[in-house]
XYZ file of C-alpha atoms in Angstrom:
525
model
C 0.000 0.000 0.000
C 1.173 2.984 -1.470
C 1.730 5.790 1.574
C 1.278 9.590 0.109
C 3.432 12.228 1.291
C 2.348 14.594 3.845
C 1.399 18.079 1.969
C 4.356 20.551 2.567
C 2.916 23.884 4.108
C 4.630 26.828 3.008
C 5.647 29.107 5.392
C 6.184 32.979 4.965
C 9.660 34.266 4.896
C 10.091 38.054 6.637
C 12.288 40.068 4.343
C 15.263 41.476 6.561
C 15.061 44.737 6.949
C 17.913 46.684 6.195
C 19.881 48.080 9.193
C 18.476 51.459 11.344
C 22.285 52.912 10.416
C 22.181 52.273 6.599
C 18.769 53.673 6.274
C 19.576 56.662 8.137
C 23.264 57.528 6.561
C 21.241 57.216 3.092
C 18.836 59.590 4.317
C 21.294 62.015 5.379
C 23.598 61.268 2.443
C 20.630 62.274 0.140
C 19.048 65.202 1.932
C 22.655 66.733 2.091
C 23.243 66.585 -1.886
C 20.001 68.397 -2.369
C 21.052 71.781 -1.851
C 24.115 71.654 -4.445
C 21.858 69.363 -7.022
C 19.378 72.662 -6.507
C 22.669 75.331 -7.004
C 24.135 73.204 -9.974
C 20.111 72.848 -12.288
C 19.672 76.940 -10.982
C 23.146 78.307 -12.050
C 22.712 82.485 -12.895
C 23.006 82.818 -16.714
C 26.492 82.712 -17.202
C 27.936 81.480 -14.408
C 29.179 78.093 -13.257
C 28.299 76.708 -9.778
C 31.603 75.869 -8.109
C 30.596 72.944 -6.278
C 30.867 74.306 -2.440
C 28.637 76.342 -0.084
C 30.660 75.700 3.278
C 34.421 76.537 3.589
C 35.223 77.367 0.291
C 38.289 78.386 0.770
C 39.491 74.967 2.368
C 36.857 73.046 -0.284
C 39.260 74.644 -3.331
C 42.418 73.518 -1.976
C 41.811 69.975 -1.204
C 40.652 69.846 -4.345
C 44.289 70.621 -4.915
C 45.466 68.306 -3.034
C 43.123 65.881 -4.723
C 44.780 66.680 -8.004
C 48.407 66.185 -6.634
C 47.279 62.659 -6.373
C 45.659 62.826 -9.677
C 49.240 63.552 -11.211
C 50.718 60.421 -9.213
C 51.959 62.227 -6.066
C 51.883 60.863 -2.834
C 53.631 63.540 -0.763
C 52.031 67.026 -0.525
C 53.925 70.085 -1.966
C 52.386 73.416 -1.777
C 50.876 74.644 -4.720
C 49.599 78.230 -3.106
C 52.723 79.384 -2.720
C 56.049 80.302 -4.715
C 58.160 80.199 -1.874
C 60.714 76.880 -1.600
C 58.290 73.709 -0.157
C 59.964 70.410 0.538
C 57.050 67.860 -0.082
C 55.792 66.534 3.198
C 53.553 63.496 3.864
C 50.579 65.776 4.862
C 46.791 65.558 3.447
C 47.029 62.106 2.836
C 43.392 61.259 2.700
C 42.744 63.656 0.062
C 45.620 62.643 -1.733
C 44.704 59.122 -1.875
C 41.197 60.856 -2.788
C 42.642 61.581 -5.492
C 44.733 58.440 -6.824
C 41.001 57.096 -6.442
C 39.729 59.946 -9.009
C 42.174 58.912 -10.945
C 42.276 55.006 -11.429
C 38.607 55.397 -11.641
C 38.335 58.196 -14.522
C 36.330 60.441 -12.346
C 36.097 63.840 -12.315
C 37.397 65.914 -8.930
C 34.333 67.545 -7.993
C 31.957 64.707 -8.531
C 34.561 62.343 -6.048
C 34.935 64.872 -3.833
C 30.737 64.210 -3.070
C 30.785 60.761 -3.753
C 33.559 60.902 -0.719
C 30.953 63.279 1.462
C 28.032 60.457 0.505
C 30.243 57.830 1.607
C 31.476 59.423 4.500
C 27.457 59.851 5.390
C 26.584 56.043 5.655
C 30.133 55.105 7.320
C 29.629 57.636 9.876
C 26.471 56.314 10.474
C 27.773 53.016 10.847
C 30.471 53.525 13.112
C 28.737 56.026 15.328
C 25.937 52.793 15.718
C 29.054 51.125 16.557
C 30.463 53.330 19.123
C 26.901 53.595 20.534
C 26.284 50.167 20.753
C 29.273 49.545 22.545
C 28.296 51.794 25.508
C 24.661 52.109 25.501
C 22.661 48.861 26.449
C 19.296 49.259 25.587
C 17.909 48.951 22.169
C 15.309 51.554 22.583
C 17.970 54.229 23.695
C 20.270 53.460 21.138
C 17.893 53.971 18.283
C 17.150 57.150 20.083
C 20.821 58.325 20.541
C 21.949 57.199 16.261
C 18.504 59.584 15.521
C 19.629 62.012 17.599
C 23.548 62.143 16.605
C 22.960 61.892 12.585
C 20.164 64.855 13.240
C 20.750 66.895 15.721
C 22.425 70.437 16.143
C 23.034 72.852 18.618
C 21.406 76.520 19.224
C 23.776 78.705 17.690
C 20.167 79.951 15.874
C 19.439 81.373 19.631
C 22.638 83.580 19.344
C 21.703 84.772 15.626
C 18.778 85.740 16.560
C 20.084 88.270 19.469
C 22.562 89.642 17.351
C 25.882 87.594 18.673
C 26.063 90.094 21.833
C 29.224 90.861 23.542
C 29.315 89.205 27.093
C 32.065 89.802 29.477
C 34.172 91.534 26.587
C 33.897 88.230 24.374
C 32.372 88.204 21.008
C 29.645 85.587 21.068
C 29.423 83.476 17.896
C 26.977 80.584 16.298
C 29.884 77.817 16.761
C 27.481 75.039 15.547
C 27.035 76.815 12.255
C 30.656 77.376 11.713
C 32.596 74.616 12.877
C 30.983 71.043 10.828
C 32.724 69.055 13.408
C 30.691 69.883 16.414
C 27.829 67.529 14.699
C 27.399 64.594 12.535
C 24.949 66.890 10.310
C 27.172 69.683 9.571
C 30.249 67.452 9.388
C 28.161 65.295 6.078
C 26.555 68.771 4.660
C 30.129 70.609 4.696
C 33.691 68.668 3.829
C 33.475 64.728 3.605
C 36.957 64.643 5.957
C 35.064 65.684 8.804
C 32.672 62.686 8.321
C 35.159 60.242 7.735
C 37.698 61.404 10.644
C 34.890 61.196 13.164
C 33.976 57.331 11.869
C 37.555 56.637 12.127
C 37.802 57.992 15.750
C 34.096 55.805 16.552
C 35.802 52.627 15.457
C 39.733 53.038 16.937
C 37.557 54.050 20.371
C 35.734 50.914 20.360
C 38.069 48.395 18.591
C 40.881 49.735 21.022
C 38.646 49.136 24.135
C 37.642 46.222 22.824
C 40.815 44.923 22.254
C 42.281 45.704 25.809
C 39.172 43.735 27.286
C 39.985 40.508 25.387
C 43.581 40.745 25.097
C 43.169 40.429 21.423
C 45.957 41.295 19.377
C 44.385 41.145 16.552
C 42.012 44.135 17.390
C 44.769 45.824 18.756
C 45.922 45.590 14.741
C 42.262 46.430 13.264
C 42.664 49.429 15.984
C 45.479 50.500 14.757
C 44.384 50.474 11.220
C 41.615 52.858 12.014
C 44.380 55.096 14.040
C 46.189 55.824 10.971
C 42.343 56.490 9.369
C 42.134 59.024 11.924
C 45.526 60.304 11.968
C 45.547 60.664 7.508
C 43.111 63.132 8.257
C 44.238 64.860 11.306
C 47.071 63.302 13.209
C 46.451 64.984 16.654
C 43.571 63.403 17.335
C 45.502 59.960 18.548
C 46.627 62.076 21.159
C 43.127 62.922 22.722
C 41.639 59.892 21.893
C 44.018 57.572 22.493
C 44.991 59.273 25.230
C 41.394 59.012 26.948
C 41.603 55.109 25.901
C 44.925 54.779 28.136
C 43.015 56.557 30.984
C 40.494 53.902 30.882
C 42.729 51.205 30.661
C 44.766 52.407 33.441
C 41.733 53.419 36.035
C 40.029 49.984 35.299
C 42.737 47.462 34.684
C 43.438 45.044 32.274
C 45.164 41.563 31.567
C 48.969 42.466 30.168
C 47.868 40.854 26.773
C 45.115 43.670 26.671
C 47.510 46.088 27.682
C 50.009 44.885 24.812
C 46.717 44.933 22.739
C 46.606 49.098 23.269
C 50.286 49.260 22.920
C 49.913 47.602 19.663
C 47.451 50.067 18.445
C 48.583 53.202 19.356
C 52.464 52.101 18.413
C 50.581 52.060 15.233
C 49.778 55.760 14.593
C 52.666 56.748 16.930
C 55.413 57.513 13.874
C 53.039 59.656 12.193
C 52.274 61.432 14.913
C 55.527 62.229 15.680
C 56.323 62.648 12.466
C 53.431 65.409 11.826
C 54.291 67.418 15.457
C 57.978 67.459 13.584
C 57.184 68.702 10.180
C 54.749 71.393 11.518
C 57.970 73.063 13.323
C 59.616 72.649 9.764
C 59.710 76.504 8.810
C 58.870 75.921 5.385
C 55.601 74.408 6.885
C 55.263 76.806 9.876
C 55.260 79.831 8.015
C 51.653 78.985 6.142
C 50.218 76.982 9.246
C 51.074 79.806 11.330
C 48.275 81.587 9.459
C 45.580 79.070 9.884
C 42.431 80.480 10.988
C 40.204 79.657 13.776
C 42.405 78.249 15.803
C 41.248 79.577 19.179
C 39.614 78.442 22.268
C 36.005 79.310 21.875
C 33.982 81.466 24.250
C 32.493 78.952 26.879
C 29.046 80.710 26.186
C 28.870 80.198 22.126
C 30.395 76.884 22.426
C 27.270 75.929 25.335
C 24.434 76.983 23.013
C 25.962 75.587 20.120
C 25.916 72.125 22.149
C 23.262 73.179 24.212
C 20.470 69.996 23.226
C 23.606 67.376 23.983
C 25.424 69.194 26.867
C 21.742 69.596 28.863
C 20.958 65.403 28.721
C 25.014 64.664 29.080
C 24.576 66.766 32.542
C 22.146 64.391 33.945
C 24.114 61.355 33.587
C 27.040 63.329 34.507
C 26.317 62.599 38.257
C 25.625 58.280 37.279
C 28.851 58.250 35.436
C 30.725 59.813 37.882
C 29.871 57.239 40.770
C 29.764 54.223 38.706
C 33.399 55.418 37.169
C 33.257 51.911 35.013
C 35.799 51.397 31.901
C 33.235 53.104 29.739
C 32.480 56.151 31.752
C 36.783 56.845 32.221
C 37.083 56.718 28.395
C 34.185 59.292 27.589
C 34.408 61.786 30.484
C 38.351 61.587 29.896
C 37.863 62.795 26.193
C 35.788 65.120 27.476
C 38.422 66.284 29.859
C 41.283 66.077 27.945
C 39.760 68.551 25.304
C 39.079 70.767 27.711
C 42.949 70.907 28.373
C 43.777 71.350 25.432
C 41.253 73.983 24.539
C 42.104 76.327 27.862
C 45.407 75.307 29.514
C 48.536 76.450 27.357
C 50.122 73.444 25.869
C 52.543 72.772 22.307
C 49.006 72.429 20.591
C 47.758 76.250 21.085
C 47.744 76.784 16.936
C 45.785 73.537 16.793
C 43.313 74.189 19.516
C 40.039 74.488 17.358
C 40.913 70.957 14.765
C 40.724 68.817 18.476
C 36.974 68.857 18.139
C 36.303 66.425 15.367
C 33.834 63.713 16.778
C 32.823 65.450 20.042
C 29.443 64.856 19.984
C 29.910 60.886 20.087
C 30.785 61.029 23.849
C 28.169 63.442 24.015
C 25.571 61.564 22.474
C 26.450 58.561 24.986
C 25.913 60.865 27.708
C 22.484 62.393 26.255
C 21.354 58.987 25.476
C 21.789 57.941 29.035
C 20.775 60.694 30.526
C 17.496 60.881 28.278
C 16.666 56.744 29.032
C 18.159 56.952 32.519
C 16.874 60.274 33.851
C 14.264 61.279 31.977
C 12.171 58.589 30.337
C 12.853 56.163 33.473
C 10.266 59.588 35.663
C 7.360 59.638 32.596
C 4.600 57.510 32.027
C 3.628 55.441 29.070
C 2.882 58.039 26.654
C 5.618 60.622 27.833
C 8.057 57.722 27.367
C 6.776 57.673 23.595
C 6.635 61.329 23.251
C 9.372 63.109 24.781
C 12.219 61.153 22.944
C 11.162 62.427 19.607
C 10.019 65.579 20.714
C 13.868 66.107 21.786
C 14.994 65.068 18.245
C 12.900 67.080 16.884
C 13.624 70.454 18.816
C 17.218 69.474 18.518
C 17.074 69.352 14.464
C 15.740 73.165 14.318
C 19.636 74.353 13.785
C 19.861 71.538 10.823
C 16.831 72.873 9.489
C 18.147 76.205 8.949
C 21.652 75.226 7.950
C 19.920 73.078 5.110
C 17.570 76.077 4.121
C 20.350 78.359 3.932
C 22.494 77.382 0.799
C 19.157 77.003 -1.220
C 18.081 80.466 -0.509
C 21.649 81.546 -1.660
C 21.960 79.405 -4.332
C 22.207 82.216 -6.630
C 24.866 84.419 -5.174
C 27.574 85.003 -7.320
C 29.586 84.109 -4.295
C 29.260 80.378 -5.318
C 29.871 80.503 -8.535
C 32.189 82.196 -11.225
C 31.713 83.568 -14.267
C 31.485 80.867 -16.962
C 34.639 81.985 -19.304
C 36.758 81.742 -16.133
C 35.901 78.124 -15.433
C 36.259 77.392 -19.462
C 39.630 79.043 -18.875
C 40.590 76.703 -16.089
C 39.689 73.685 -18.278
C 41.844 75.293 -21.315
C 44.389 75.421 -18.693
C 44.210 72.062 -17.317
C 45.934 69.816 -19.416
C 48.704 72.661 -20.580
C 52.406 72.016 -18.798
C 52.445 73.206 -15.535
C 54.259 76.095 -14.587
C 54.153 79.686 -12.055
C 50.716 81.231 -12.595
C 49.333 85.059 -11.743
C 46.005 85.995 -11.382
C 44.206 88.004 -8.620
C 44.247 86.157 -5.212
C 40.100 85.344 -5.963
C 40.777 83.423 -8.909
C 44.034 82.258 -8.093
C 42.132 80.177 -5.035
C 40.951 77.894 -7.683
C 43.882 77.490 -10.127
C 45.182 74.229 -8.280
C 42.234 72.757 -7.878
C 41.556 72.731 -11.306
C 45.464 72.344 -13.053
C 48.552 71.327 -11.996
C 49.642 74.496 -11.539
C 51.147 77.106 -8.913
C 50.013 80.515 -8.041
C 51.784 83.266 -6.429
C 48.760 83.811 -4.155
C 45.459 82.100 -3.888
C 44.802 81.038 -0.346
C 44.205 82.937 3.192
C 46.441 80.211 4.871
C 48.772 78.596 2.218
C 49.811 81.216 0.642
C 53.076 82.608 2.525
C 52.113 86.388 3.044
C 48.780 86.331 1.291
C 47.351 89.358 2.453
C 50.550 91.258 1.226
C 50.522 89.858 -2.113
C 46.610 90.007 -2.446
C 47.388 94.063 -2.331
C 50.339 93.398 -4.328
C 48.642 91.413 -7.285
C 45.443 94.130 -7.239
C 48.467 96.673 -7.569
C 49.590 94.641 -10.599
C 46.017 94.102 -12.458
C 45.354 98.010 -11.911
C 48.506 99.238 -13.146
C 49.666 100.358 -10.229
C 52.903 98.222 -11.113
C 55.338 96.984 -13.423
C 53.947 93.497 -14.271
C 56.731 92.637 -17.147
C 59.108 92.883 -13.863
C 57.345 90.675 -11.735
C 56.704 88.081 -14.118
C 60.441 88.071 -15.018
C 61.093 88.083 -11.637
C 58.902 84.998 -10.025
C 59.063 82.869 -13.561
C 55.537 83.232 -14.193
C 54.550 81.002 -17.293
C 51.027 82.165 -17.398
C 48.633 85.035 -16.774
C 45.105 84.919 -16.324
C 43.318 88.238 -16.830
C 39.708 88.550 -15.669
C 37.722 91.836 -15.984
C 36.287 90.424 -12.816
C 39.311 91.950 -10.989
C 40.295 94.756 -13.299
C 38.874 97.028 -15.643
C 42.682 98.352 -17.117
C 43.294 96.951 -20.429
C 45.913 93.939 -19.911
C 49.889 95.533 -21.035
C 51.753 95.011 -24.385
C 54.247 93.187 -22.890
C 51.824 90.389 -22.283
C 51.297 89.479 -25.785
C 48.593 88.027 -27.865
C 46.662 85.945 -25.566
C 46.374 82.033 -25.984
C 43.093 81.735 -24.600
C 39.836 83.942 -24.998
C 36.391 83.851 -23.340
C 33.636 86.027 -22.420
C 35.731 88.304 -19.784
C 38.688 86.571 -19.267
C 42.197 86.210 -20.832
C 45.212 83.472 -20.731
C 48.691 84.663 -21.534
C 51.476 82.404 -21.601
C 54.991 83.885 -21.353
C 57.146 81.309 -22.360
């Protein structure tokens, strides 16, 4: 007798979802292109949108950098300058930006975001990291990765009362000026910002890690994200790591997990030293000396520009501080360690401001315990739903207006440049290199568009450049003997822009070898 086979039942298969941190980095990644899709389709008759809206200035020249690695460099010279510059193994992020562009046939600009969307969704990822690794319940971790990708601070507040002077100081809107004070800012503005704080995230926790299970292995992968950090900025080891020995030391470890942290931090170490070395070099010291924004902010800007993080991080401050586990040394060390270096004199007072990149991940630790901890642990059922979000939400106002603001200024010619003097930089582009004049407005984007020098271009790089910004107006008005100074300084070409002058360009320039609407290339030899 024949026996039949039972009927199979099918059963329903639940499609995976994809994870909270992917979803969320593509979110952000996307709403942060939109304002420079926007200034790219509404580009002013005749003018060309030059890609940036935040830190132009810096934007242009590691585009420049980017191109040095286009042209098979992997050591930085200075291209803003005419003054000597022994290459130095600076900038190496953007230079191996560049090597990318290059094996890849893209153009500068278009890697340059593809590195700011990428640098969204691996931010997001290691900050879920980070997060994970010291917060324990789900619910507050979801809250704190919302939170940290959205969130700003209320440097809007100080706007809107016209930046008043307290106690002789200046007040300022920090959060709107400095992209590493938030996850936001830091994916709207430069892509290194995103990408040096995701490095930081994932040395913190690998390092930690590492020491706990006396794995040298992590202590390796730690390592490997240390020199992430440090090709971006190579002083932040010191803070970092430096918090990560604190918490090794206060809470003890096994000697493999202390040879684990050794391993790690041995690591970066050369480069580090290396980079404190070469910033003493005087061929290097004379343009960083002229770095901007390299001050210890106010105590009452930098408060309302962290203001939603600082006010939850200050209720868990008093849990932290008696529980003192491995976790709690490492973040309020950080914490305390900037603070050093931001008010005590130390060898890092012309670096003061660039020790800020990923502050708000031990802030957002702090908020989300002090949120799930303090706050939510007090409400009932329905403020426990409610007030969460309703933080998020008040805390995103800042990010609201920093997103509005480039669209409703898409147009200004500040952005963009006329469109015969970006055709000029593309005749110019594949010509041989050589010493190029221009005014100091221009001349800010000759690098990042040719292999080229200028004799000034860039508030910080160029040696002098507020001297030889007068000097070059002087020459485009007349006011000079340009024949002489281009004799002088070897200049091989001279773009002339009625953008900066209105005199008709000498005799002794020649026929020119390039003509567009406004603008002028001269070649001299």
């Amino acid at each position: 007798m024949a026996v039949s086979a039972a009927p199979r039942v099918a059963t329903a298969v639940t499609p995976r979802r994809p994870p909270l941190w992917l979803l969320l980095g593509l979110a952000v990644a996307i709403l942060t292109l939109l304002p420079y899709v926007y200034a790219h389709l509404s580009e002013p008759p005749g003018r060309t949108f030059m890609g940036f809206f935040f830190l132009g200035d810096d934007a242009n020249t590691y585009l420049a950098k980017m191109r040095e690695g286009v042209d098979g460099a992997w050591v930085w010279t200075n291209k803003y300058t005419t003054e000597p510059s022994s290459p130095v193994y600076f900038f190496a992020f953007w230079i191996a930006l560049g090597h990318l562009a290059g094996l890849l046939h893209l153009p500068l600009l278009l890697t340059f975001h593809l590195a700011r969307i990428a640098g969204a969704v691996l931010l997001l990822y290691s900050a879920w990291v980070f997060i994970e690794h010291f917060v324990e319940e789900l619910a507050a971790r979801r809250w704190a990765i919302f939170f940290l990708a959205l969130a700003l601070g209320m440097g809007y507040v100080v706007q809107a009362i016209g930046k008043p002077v307290f106690f002789g100081q200046q007040t300022d809107t920090l959060d709107w000026r400095m992209p590493e004070l938030s996850a936001f800012y830091s994916i709207l503005a430069l892509p290194h910002f995103a990408w040096a704080a995701a490095f930081l995230a994932l040395a913190s926790v690998l390092s930690l890690r590492a020491a706990e299970r006396g794995s040298l292995l992590l202590g390796f992968f730690a390592g490997l994200a240390w020199l992430g950090v440090a090709s971006i900025h190579a002083q932040m080891p010191i803070l970092v790591g430096g918090a990560v020995v604190a918490a090794v030391l206060y809470r003890r470890v096994s000697l493999r997990g202390y040879a684990a942290v050794g391993l790690s931090l041995a690591m970066v170490a050369p480069y580090v030293l290396y980079s404190y070395l070469e910033l003493h070099n005087p061929e290097v010291s004379r343009w960083s000396g002229q770095w901007r924004n390299n001050f210890a902010p106010d105590l009452l800007s930098l408060s309302f520009a962290l203001a939603p993080q600082l006010l939850l991080a200050a209720l868990a401050l008093p849990r932290m501080l008696r529980r003192r586990s491995r976790s709690d040394v490492f973040l309020l060390a950080w914490l305390v360690l900037l603070g050093i270096i931001l008010w005590v004199p130390t060898p890092a007072d012309n670096l003061r401001r660039r020790f800020f990149d990923g502050v708000y991940l031990p802030l957002v630790v702090m908020a989300a315990e002090g949120m799930y901890a303090v706050v939510v642990a007090r409400l009932g059922e329905r403020g426990q739903r409610l007030v969460p979000f309703a933080y998020v939400a008040f805390a995103t106002v800042g990010s609201f207006f920093l997103l509005l603001g480039p669209l409703l200024v898409a147009s200004n010619p500040a952005y963009s440049i006329p469109t015969g003097e970006y055709q000029a930089l593309q005749w110019l582009s594949p010509r041989p290199s050589g010493v190029v004049f221009t005014s100091a407005r221009l001349g800010l984007m000759v690098p990042a568009y040719t292999s080229d020098t200028v004799y000034v271009g860039q508030y910080s790089e160029t040696y002098n450049w507020a001297i030889k910004t007068q000097e070059a107006d002087d020459l485009l008005h007349g006011r000079a003997d340009l024949a002489a100074f281009n004799a002088a300084h070897h200049v091989r070409y001279v773009i002339w822009s009625t953008q900066d002058t209105v005199a008709t360009p000498p005799a002794s320039l020649g026929t020119p070898v390039f003509t567009a609407t406004g603008v002028q290339i001269f070649q001299l030899y």
